XYZ file of C-alpha atoms in Angstrom:
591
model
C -13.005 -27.483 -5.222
C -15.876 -27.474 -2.447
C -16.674 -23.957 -1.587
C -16.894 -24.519 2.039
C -13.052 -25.568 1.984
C -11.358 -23.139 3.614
C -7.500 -24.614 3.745
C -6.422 -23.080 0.994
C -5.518 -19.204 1.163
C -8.143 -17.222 -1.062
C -8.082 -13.705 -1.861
C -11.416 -11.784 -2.353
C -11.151 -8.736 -4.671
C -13.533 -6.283 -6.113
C -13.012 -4.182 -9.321
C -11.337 -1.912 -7.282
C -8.341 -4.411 -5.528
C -8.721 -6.862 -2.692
C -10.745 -7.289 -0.054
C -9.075 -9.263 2.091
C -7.293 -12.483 2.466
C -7.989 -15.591 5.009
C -4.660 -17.476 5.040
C -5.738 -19.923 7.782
C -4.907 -17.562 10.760
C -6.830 -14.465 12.647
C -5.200 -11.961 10.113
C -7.055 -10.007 8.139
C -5.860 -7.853 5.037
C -7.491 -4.755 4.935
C -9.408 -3.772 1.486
C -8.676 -0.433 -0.841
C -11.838 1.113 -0.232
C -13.149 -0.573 2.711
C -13.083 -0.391 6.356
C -11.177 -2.175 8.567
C -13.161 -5.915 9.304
C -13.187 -6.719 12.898
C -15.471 -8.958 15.249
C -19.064 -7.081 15.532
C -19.114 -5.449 18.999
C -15.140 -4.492 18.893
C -14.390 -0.743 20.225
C -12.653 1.642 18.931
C -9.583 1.469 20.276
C -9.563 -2.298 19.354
C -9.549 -1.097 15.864
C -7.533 1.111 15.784
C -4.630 -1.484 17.938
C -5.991 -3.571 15.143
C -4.818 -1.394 12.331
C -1.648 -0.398 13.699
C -0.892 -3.927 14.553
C -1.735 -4.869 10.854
C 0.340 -2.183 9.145
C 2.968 -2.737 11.139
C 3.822 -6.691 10.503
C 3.942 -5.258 6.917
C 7.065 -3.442 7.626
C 6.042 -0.320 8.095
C 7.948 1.630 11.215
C 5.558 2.047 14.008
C 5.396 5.560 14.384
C 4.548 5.870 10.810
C 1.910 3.560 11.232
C 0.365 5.599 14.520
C 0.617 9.018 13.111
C -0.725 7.747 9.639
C -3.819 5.821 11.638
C -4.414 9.002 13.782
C -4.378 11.322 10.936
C -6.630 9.041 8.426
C -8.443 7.508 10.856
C -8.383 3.752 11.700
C -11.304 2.928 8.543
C -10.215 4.546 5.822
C -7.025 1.481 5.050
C -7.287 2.538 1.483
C -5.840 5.991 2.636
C -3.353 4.720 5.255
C -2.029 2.250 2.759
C -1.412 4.616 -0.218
C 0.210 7.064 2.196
C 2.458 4.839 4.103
C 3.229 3.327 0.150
C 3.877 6.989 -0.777
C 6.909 7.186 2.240
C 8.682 4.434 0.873
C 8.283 2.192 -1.788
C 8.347 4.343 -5.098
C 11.493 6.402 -3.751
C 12.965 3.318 -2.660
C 12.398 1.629 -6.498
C 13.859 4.426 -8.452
C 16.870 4.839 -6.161
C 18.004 0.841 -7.199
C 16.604 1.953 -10.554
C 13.866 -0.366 -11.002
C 10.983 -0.076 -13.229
C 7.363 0.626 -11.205
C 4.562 -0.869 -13.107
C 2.551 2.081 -12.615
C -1.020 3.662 -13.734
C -0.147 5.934 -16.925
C -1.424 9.228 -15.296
C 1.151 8.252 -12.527
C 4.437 10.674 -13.075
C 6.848 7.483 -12.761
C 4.173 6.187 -16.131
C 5.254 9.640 -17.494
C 9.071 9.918 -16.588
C 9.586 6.196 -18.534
C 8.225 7.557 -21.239
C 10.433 10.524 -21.897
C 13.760 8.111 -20.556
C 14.877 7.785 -24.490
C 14.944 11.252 -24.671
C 16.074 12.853 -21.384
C 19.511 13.461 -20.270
C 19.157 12.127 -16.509
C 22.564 10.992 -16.147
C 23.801 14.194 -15.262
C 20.744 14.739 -12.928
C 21.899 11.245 -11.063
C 25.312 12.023 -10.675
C 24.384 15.911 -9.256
C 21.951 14.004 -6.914
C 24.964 11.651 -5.875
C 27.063 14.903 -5.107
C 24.238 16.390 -3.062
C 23.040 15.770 1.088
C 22.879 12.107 1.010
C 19.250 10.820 1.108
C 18.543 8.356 3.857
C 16.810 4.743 2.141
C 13.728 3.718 3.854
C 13.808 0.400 4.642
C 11.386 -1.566 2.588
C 9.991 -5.050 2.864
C 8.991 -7.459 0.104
C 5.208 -7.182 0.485
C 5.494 -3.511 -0.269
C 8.011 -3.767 -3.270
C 5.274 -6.011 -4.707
C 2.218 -4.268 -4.148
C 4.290 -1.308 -5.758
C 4.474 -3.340 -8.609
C 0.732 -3.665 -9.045
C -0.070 -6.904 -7.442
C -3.125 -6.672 -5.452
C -2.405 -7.254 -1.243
C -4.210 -10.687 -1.000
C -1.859 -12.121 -3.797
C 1.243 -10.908 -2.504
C 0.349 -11.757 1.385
C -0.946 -15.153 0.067
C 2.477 -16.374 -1.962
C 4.575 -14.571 1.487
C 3.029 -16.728 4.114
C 3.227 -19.502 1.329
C 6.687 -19.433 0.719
C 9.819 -19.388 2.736
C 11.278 -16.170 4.281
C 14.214 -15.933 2.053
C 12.123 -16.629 -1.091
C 13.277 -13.707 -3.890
C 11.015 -11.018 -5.004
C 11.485 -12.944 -8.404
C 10.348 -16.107 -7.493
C 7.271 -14.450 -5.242
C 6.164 -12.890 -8.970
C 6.468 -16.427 -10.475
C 4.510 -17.611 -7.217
C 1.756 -14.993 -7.932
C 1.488 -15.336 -11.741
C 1.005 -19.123 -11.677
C -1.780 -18.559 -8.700
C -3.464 -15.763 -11.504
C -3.366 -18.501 -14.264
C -4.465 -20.891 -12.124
C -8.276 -18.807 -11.297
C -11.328 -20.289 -12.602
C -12.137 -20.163 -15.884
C -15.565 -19.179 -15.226
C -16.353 -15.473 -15.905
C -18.549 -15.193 -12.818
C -16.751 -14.966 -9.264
C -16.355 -17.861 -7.296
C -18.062 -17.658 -3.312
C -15.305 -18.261 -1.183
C -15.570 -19.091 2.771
C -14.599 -16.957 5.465
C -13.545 -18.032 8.732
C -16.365 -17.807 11.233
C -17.100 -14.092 10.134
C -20.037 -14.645 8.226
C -21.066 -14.832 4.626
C -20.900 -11.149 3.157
C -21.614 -10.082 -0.645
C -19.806 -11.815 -2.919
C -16.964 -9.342 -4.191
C -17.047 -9.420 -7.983
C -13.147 -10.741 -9.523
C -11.734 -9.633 -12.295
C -12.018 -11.233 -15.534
C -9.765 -14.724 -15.857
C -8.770 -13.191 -18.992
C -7.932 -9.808 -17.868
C -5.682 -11.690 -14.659
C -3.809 -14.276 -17.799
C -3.090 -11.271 -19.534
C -2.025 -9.330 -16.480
C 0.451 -12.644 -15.523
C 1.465 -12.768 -19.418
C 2.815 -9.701 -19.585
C 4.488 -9.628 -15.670
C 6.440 -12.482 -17.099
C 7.227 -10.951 -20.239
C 8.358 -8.042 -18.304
C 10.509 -9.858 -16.350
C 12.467 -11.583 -19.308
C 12.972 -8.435 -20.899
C 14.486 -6.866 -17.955
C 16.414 -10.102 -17.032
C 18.066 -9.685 -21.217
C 18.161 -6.010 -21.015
C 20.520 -6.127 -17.523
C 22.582 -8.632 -18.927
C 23.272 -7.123 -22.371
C 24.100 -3.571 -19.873
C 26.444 -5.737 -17.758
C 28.367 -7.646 -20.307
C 28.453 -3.781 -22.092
C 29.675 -2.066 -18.654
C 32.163 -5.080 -18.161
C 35.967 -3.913 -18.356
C 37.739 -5.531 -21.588
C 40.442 -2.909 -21.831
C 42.819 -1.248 -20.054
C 42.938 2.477 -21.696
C 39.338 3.785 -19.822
C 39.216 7.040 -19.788
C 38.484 8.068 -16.741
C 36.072 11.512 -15.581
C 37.489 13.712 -13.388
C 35.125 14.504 -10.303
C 36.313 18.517 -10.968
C 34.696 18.918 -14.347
C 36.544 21.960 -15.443
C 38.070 20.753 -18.629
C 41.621 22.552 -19.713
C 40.228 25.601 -16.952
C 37.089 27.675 -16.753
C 36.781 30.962 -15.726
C 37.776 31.314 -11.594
C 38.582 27.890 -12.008
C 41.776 27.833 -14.723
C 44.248 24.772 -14.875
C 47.729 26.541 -14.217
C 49.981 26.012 -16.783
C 48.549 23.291 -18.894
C 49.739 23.022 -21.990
C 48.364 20.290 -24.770
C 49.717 18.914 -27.641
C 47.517 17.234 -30.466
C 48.390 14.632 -32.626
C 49.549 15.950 -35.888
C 46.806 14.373 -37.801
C 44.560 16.089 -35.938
C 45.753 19.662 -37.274
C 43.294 21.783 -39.106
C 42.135 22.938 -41.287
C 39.156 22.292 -40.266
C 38.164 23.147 -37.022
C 36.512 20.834 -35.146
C 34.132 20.078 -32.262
C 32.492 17.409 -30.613
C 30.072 17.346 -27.853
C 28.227 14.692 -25.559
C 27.282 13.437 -22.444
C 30.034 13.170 -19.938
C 28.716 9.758 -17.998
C 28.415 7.914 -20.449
C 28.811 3.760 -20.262
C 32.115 2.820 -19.616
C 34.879 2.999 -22.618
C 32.567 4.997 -24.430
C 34.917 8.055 -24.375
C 37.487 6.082 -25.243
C 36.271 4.884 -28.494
C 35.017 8.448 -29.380
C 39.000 9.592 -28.038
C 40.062 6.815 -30.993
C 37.738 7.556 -33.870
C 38.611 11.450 -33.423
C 42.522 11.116 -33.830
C 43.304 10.339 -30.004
C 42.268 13.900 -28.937
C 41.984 14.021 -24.952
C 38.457 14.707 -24.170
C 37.951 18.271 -22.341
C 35.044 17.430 -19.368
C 33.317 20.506 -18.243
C 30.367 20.968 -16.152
C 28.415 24.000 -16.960
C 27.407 24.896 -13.460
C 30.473 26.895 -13.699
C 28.676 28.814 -16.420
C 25.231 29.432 -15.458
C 22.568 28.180 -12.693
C 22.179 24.762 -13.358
C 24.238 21.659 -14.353
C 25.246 20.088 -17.419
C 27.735 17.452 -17.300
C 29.336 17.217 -20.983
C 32.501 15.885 -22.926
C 34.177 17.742 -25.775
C 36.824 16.556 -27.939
C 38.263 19.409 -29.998
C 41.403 20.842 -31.872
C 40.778 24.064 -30.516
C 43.900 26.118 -29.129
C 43.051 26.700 -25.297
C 45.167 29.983 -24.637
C 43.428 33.060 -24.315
C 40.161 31.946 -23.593
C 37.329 34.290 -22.558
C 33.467 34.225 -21.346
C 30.581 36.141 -22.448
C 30.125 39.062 -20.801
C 27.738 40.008 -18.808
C 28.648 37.015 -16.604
C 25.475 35.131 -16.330
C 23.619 34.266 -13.102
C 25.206 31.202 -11.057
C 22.702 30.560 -8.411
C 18.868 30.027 -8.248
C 18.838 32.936 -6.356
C 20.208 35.553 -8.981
C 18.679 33.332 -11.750
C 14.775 33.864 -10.114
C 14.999 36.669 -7.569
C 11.350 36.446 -6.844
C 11.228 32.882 -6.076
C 13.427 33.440 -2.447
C 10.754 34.606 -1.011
C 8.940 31.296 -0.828
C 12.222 29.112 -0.672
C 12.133 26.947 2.365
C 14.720 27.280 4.819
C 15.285 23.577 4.289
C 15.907 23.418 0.758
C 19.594 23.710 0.319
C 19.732 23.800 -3.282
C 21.992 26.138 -5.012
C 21.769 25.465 -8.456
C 19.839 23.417 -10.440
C 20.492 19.604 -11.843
C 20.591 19.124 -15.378
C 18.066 20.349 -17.140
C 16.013 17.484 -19.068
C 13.598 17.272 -22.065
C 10.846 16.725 -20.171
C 9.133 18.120 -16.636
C 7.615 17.336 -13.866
C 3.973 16.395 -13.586
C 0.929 18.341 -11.817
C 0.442 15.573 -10.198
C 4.073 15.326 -8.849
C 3.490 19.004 -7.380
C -0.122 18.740 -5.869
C 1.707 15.690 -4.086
C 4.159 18.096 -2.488
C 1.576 20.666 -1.609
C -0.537 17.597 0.103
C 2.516 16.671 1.701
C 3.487 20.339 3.420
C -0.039 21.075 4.412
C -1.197 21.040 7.722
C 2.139 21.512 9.660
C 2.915 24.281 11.706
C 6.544 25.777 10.777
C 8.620 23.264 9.284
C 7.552 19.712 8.102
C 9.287 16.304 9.798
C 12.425 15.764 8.110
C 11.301 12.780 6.248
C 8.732 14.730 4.808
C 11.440 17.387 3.843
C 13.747 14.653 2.178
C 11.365 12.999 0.253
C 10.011 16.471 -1.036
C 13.726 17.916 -1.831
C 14.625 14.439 -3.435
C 11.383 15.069 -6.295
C 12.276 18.801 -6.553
C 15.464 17.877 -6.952
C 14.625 15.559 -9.691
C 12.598 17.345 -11.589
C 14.003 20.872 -10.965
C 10.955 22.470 -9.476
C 10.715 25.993 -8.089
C 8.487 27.659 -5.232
C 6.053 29.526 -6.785
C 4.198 30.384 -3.147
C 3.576 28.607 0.464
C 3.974 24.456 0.471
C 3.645 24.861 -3.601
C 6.291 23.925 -6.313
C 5.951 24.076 -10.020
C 8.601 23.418 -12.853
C 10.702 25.694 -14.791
C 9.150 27.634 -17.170
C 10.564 26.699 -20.745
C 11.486 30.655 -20.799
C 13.436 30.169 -17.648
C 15.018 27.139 -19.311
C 16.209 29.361 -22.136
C 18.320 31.613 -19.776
C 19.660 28.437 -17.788
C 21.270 27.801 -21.068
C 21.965 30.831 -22.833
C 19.527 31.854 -24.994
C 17.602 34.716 -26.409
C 14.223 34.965 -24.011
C 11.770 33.154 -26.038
C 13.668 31.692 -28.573
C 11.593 28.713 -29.045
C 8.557 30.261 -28.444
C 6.478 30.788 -31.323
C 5.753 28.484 -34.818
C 3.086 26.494 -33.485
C 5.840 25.141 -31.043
C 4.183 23.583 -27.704
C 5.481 24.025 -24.630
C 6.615 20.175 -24.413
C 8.356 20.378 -27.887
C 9.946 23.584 -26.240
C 11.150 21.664 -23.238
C 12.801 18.793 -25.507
C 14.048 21.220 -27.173
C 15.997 22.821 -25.151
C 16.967 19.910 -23.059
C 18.973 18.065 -26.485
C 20.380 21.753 -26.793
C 24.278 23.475 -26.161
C 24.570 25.239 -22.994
C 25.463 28.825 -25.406
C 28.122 30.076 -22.696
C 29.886 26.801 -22.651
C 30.194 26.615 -26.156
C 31.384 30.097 -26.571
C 34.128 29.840 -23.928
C 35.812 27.360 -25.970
C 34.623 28.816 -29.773
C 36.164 32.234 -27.960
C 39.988 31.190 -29.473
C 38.327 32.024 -33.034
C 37.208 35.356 -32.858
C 40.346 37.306 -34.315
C 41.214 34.064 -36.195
C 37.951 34.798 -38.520
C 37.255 38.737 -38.455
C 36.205 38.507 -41.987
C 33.445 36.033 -40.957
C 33.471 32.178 -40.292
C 32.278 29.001 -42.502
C 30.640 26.189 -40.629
C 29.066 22.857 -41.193
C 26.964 22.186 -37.926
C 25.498 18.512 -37.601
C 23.046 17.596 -35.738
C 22.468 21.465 -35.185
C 19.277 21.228 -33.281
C 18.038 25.406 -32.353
C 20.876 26.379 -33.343
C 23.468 26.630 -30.194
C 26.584 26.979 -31.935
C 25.705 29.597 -34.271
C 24.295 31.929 -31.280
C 27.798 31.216 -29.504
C 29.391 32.621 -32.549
C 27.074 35.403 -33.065
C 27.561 36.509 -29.543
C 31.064 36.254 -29.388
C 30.654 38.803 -32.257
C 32.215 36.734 -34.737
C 30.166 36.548 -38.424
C 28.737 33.724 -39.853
C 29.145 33.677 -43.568
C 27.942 30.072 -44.905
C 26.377 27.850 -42.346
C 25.258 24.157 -43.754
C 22.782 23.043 -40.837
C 21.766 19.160 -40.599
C 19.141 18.668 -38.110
C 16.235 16.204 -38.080
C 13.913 17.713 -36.098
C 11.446 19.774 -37.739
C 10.672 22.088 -34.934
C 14.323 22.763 -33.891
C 15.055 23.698 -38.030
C 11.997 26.187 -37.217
C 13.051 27.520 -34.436
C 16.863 27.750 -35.802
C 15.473 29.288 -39.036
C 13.468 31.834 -37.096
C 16.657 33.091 -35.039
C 18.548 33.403 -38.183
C 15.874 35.221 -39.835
C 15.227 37.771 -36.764
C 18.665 38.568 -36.228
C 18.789 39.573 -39.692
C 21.826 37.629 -40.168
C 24.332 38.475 -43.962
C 25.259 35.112 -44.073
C 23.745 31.819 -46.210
C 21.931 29.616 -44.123
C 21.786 26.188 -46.017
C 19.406 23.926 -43.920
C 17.709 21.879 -46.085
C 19.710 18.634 -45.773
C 18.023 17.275 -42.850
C 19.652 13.620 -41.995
C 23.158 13.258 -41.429
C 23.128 9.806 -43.481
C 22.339 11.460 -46.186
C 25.296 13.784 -46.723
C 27.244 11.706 -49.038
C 30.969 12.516 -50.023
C 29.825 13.638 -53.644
C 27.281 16.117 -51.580
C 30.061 16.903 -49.137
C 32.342 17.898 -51.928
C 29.591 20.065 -53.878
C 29.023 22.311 -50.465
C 32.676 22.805 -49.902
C 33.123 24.019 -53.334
C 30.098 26.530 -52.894
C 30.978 27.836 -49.281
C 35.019 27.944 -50.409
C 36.165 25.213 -47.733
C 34.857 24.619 -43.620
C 36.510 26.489 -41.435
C 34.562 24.584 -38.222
C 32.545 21.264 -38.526
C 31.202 21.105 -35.421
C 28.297 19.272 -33.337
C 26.967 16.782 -30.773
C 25.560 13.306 -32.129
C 22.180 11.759 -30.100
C 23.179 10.681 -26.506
C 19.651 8.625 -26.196
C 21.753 5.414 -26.327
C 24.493 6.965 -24.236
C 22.622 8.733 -21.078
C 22.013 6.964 -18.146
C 18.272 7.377 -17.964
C 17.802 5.194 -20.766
C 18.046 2.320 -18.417
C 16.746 -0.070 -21.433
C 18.145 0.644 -24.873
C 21.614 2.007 -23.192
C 23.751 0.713 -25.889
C 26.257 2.994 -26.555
C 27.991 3.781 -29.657
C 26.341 1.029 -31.160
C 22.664 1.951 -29.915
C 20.225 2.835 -32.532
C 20.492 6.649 -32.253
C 23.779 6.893 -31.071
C 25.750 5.090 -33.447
C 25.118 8.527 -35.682
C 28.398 9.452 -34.282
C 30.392 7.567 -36.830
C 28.589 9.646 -39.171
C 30.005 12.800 -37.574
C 33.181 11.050 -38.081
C 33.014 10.111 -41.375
C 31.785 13.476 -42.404
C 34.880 15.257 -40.374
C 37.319 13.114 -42.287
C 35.964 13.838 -45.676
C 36.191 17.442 -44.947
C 39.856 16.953 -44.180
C 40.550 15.240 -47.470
C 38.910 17.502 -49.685
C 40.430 20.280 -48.215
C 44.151 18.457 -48.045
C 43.279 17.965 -52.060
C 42.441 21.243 -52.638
């Protein structure tokens, strides 16, 4: 194509993004690290109507675009843009739930990669309960660019394409324009409209851009399979849902009991043993109801622990438990923020409203998440603009973040986790364990005065001491519930995977100076076999509690890409926990 053509729209990029973009009009698309290019001669308010203009017929709202301008100034686009970006389109992605290609030192790049492993779901839905967040509206140029396509390919396939063109067909649009580039590794000179002929702006690579469209559209048919497979799984095909109550307080909490309720549990169902199940509460639709099947029809008992301590935790349990004559651990544990970190009021915002905390995850928030915040509170005198306050509540909320001083958040410390949920102050500390195997830790963990609420019912059942098989034990939850309810623990067969949380379950045992016999070195539920089962029920002299809660990776609803249920790759250990029950039962029925 001759050079001096100019009826085509071109983009001209450096290393760092584009340039700008001549699409056969006066507009001008402003470059990521350079000024604004106007007419020589043009003032300075010209520029800066010029930049305002711009930003605006990109969908930005006008006094966004003014204040942003003022405070940048009207040169520095690369500033303007990322800030105007920063108001809307990333909030505005992960609200619908869809992926942002972003840089890996971004925290969305580090939140997708802890999504098999944290328990959002119960963050969404405490979110959902909370002040409703107002969406910013949000055009298709910026939804793009947030994507990672550079600003002279997305305004060249807009003002290409039809207004009602879909943000899926603009990608294809983009992607054939990237594998249509020269093959030449040196960057083409391309014309611009009566402004001169400045330094060529070096491209990227032809290979780099194929790859770059190879993998867009790779993206894009794994998300297209992966919402499909999630909406044929979330699609009714029975009529027996189990439905969760909005009041999560199971058969009653304490301040909260259930009047006069009275269960009664299928006869096959009976102990011995006891048993107890635990899991996530949302999980995908009849997922309850096949766990309600495989464990003898047993109602499932939804509680949320915010009822028990500071922060929330959204879980099922399926149990044969009595439910008379339940009682907490005493002392009563903190229910606020405020009781929970007394010295942290004295920063706290008048503005945040937050009373207790969201679930607590595996992972936490980034540094770069908080020096964000502090950017955004500085420089205002009293309190911020409420948009500013919404967007900064909606990450804290997120990510569970605490004032630590003035316009400054940080995250939980992983000892402030452990009294969230009930255990000894530094119990995971120590072992070589680092802080981020502490914080996944904790966040696969039982929330200890849940547990022990409903474990309460045994405690003059077993004065003599208690006999459990705990699967998929993790740091040991159940066991502390039991020790602190003051009941003793006299064989305990513990199956857990993880390396660090047998350490840290092992060191608790060990420093408690527990009587008991801690059997722990069976570390995959797959491998307890029936001929294994029946070997460790003739040592310990029979179960009197199999209890545990099998991998919710599959189940959670941050796993917005492998959420397959029951039948997901670490979720399907359930069946295990099944099987393992019901060969309990018939070894002890034979005996």
């Amino acid at each position: 194509m001759d050079d001096t053509d100019s009826s085509d729209s071109w983009d001209f990029q450096d290393e760092d993004g584009p340039c700008f973009s001549s699409n056969g009009s006066n507009s001008v698309i402003p470059s990521r690290g350079a000024s604004m290019c106007g007419a020589e001669g043009s003032t300075s308010n010209q520029s800066r109507s010029n930049a305002i203009s711009h930003f605006t017929e990109m969908g930005f709202a006008e006094d966004l675009v003014i204040k942003t301008v003022d405070e940048k100034g009207e040169e520095n686009t690369e500033a303007i843009l990322e800030t105007l970006l920063a108001y809307t389109a990333p909030e505005e992605c992960a609200s619908r739930g869809e992926p942002v290609l972003s840089h890996p030192s971004s925290p969305e790049f580090e939140w997708d990669s802890f999504d098999d492993l944290s328990d959002f779901s119960d963050a969404e839905s405490c979110l959902q309960n909370e002040e409703n967040l107002e969406p910013v509206p949000e055009t298709k140029m910026m939804q793009l660019v947030a994507m990672g396509f550079s600003i002279g390919e997305v305004s060249a396939a807009i003002n290409s394409s039809d207004p009602d063109t879909s943000i899926a067909d603009l990608m294809d649009y983009i992607s054939a324009a990237q594998m249509a580039e020269p093959t030449s590794d040196h960057p083409r000179e391309l014309p611009f409209e009566g402004r001169g002929t400045p330094d060529v702006k070096k491209k990227k690579l032809v290979k780099q851009e194929f790859q770059r469209g190879r993998e867009i559209r790779a993206w894009r048919s794994s998300r297209k399979e992966e919402m499909e497979k999630r909406k044929r799984y979330l699609s009714p095909v029975e009529d027996d849902f189990i439905k969760i109550p909005q009041l999560m307080i199971g058969f009653g909490v304490p301040r909260h009991p259930r009047i006069g309720f009275k269960r009664k549990l299928p006869d096959v169902a009976i102990g011995p043993p006891y048993f107890y199940f635990e899991n996530v509460a949302l999980a995908p639709k009849g997922a309850w109801s096949s766990i309600s099947r495989s464990l003898f029809n047993i109602e499932p008992e939804f509680v949320d622990s915010k009822y028990f301590c500071a922060a929330a935790r959204k879980r099922g349990y399926i149990h044969n438990l009595p439910t008379d004559n339940r009682f907490p651990l005493l002392p009563i544990p903190p229910l606020t923020i405020a009781e929970a970190l007394p010295l942290s009021s004295r920063w706290w915002p008048s503005w945040d409203v937050r009373k207790q905390f969201n679930c607590l995850l595996t992972c936490y928030g980034s540094a770069l998440e908080t020096e964000r915040i502090r950017k955004d509170l500085e420089g205002w005198q009293g309190d911020p603009p409420e948009h500013i306050q919404k967007r900064v509540l909606n990450k804290c909320r997120k990510w569970n973040f605490v004032w630590t001083a003035k316009n400054s958040v940080a995250p939980l410390l992983p000892e402030e986790v452990e009294l969230m949920l009930g255990y000894p102050r530094n119990h995971t500390r120590g072992g070589g364990t680092s802080q981020a195997e502490r914080y996944k830790s904790l966040g696969n963990s039982f929330q200890v005065n849940t547990v022990a609420f409903h474990l309460s019912v045994l405690k003059n059942r077993f004065p003599n001491g208690i006999s459990v098989l705990s699967l998929f034990s993790g740091i040991g939850g159940a066991e502390i519930a039991l020790h602190q309810l003051g009941i003793p623990l006299r064989f305990v067969v513990a199956v857990e995977i993880s390396e660090v949380s047998r350490n840290i379950f092992r060191g608790w045992w060990e420093n408690t100076d527990q009587k008991g016999v801690l059997i722990d070195n069976i570390t995959d539920v797959t491998m307890l076999t029936a001929d294994k089962i029946e070997k460790l029920v003739d040592y310990c002299g029979e179960f009197d509690l199999v209890i545990g809660g099998s991998p919710c990776n599959n189940l959670t609803g941050s796993n917005r890409w492998h959420r397959d249920g029951l039948d997901g790759k670490q979720s399907v250990l359930f069946y295990d926990y099944c099987r393992i029950l019901n060969t309990v039962k018939r070894l002890m029925r034979e005996n």
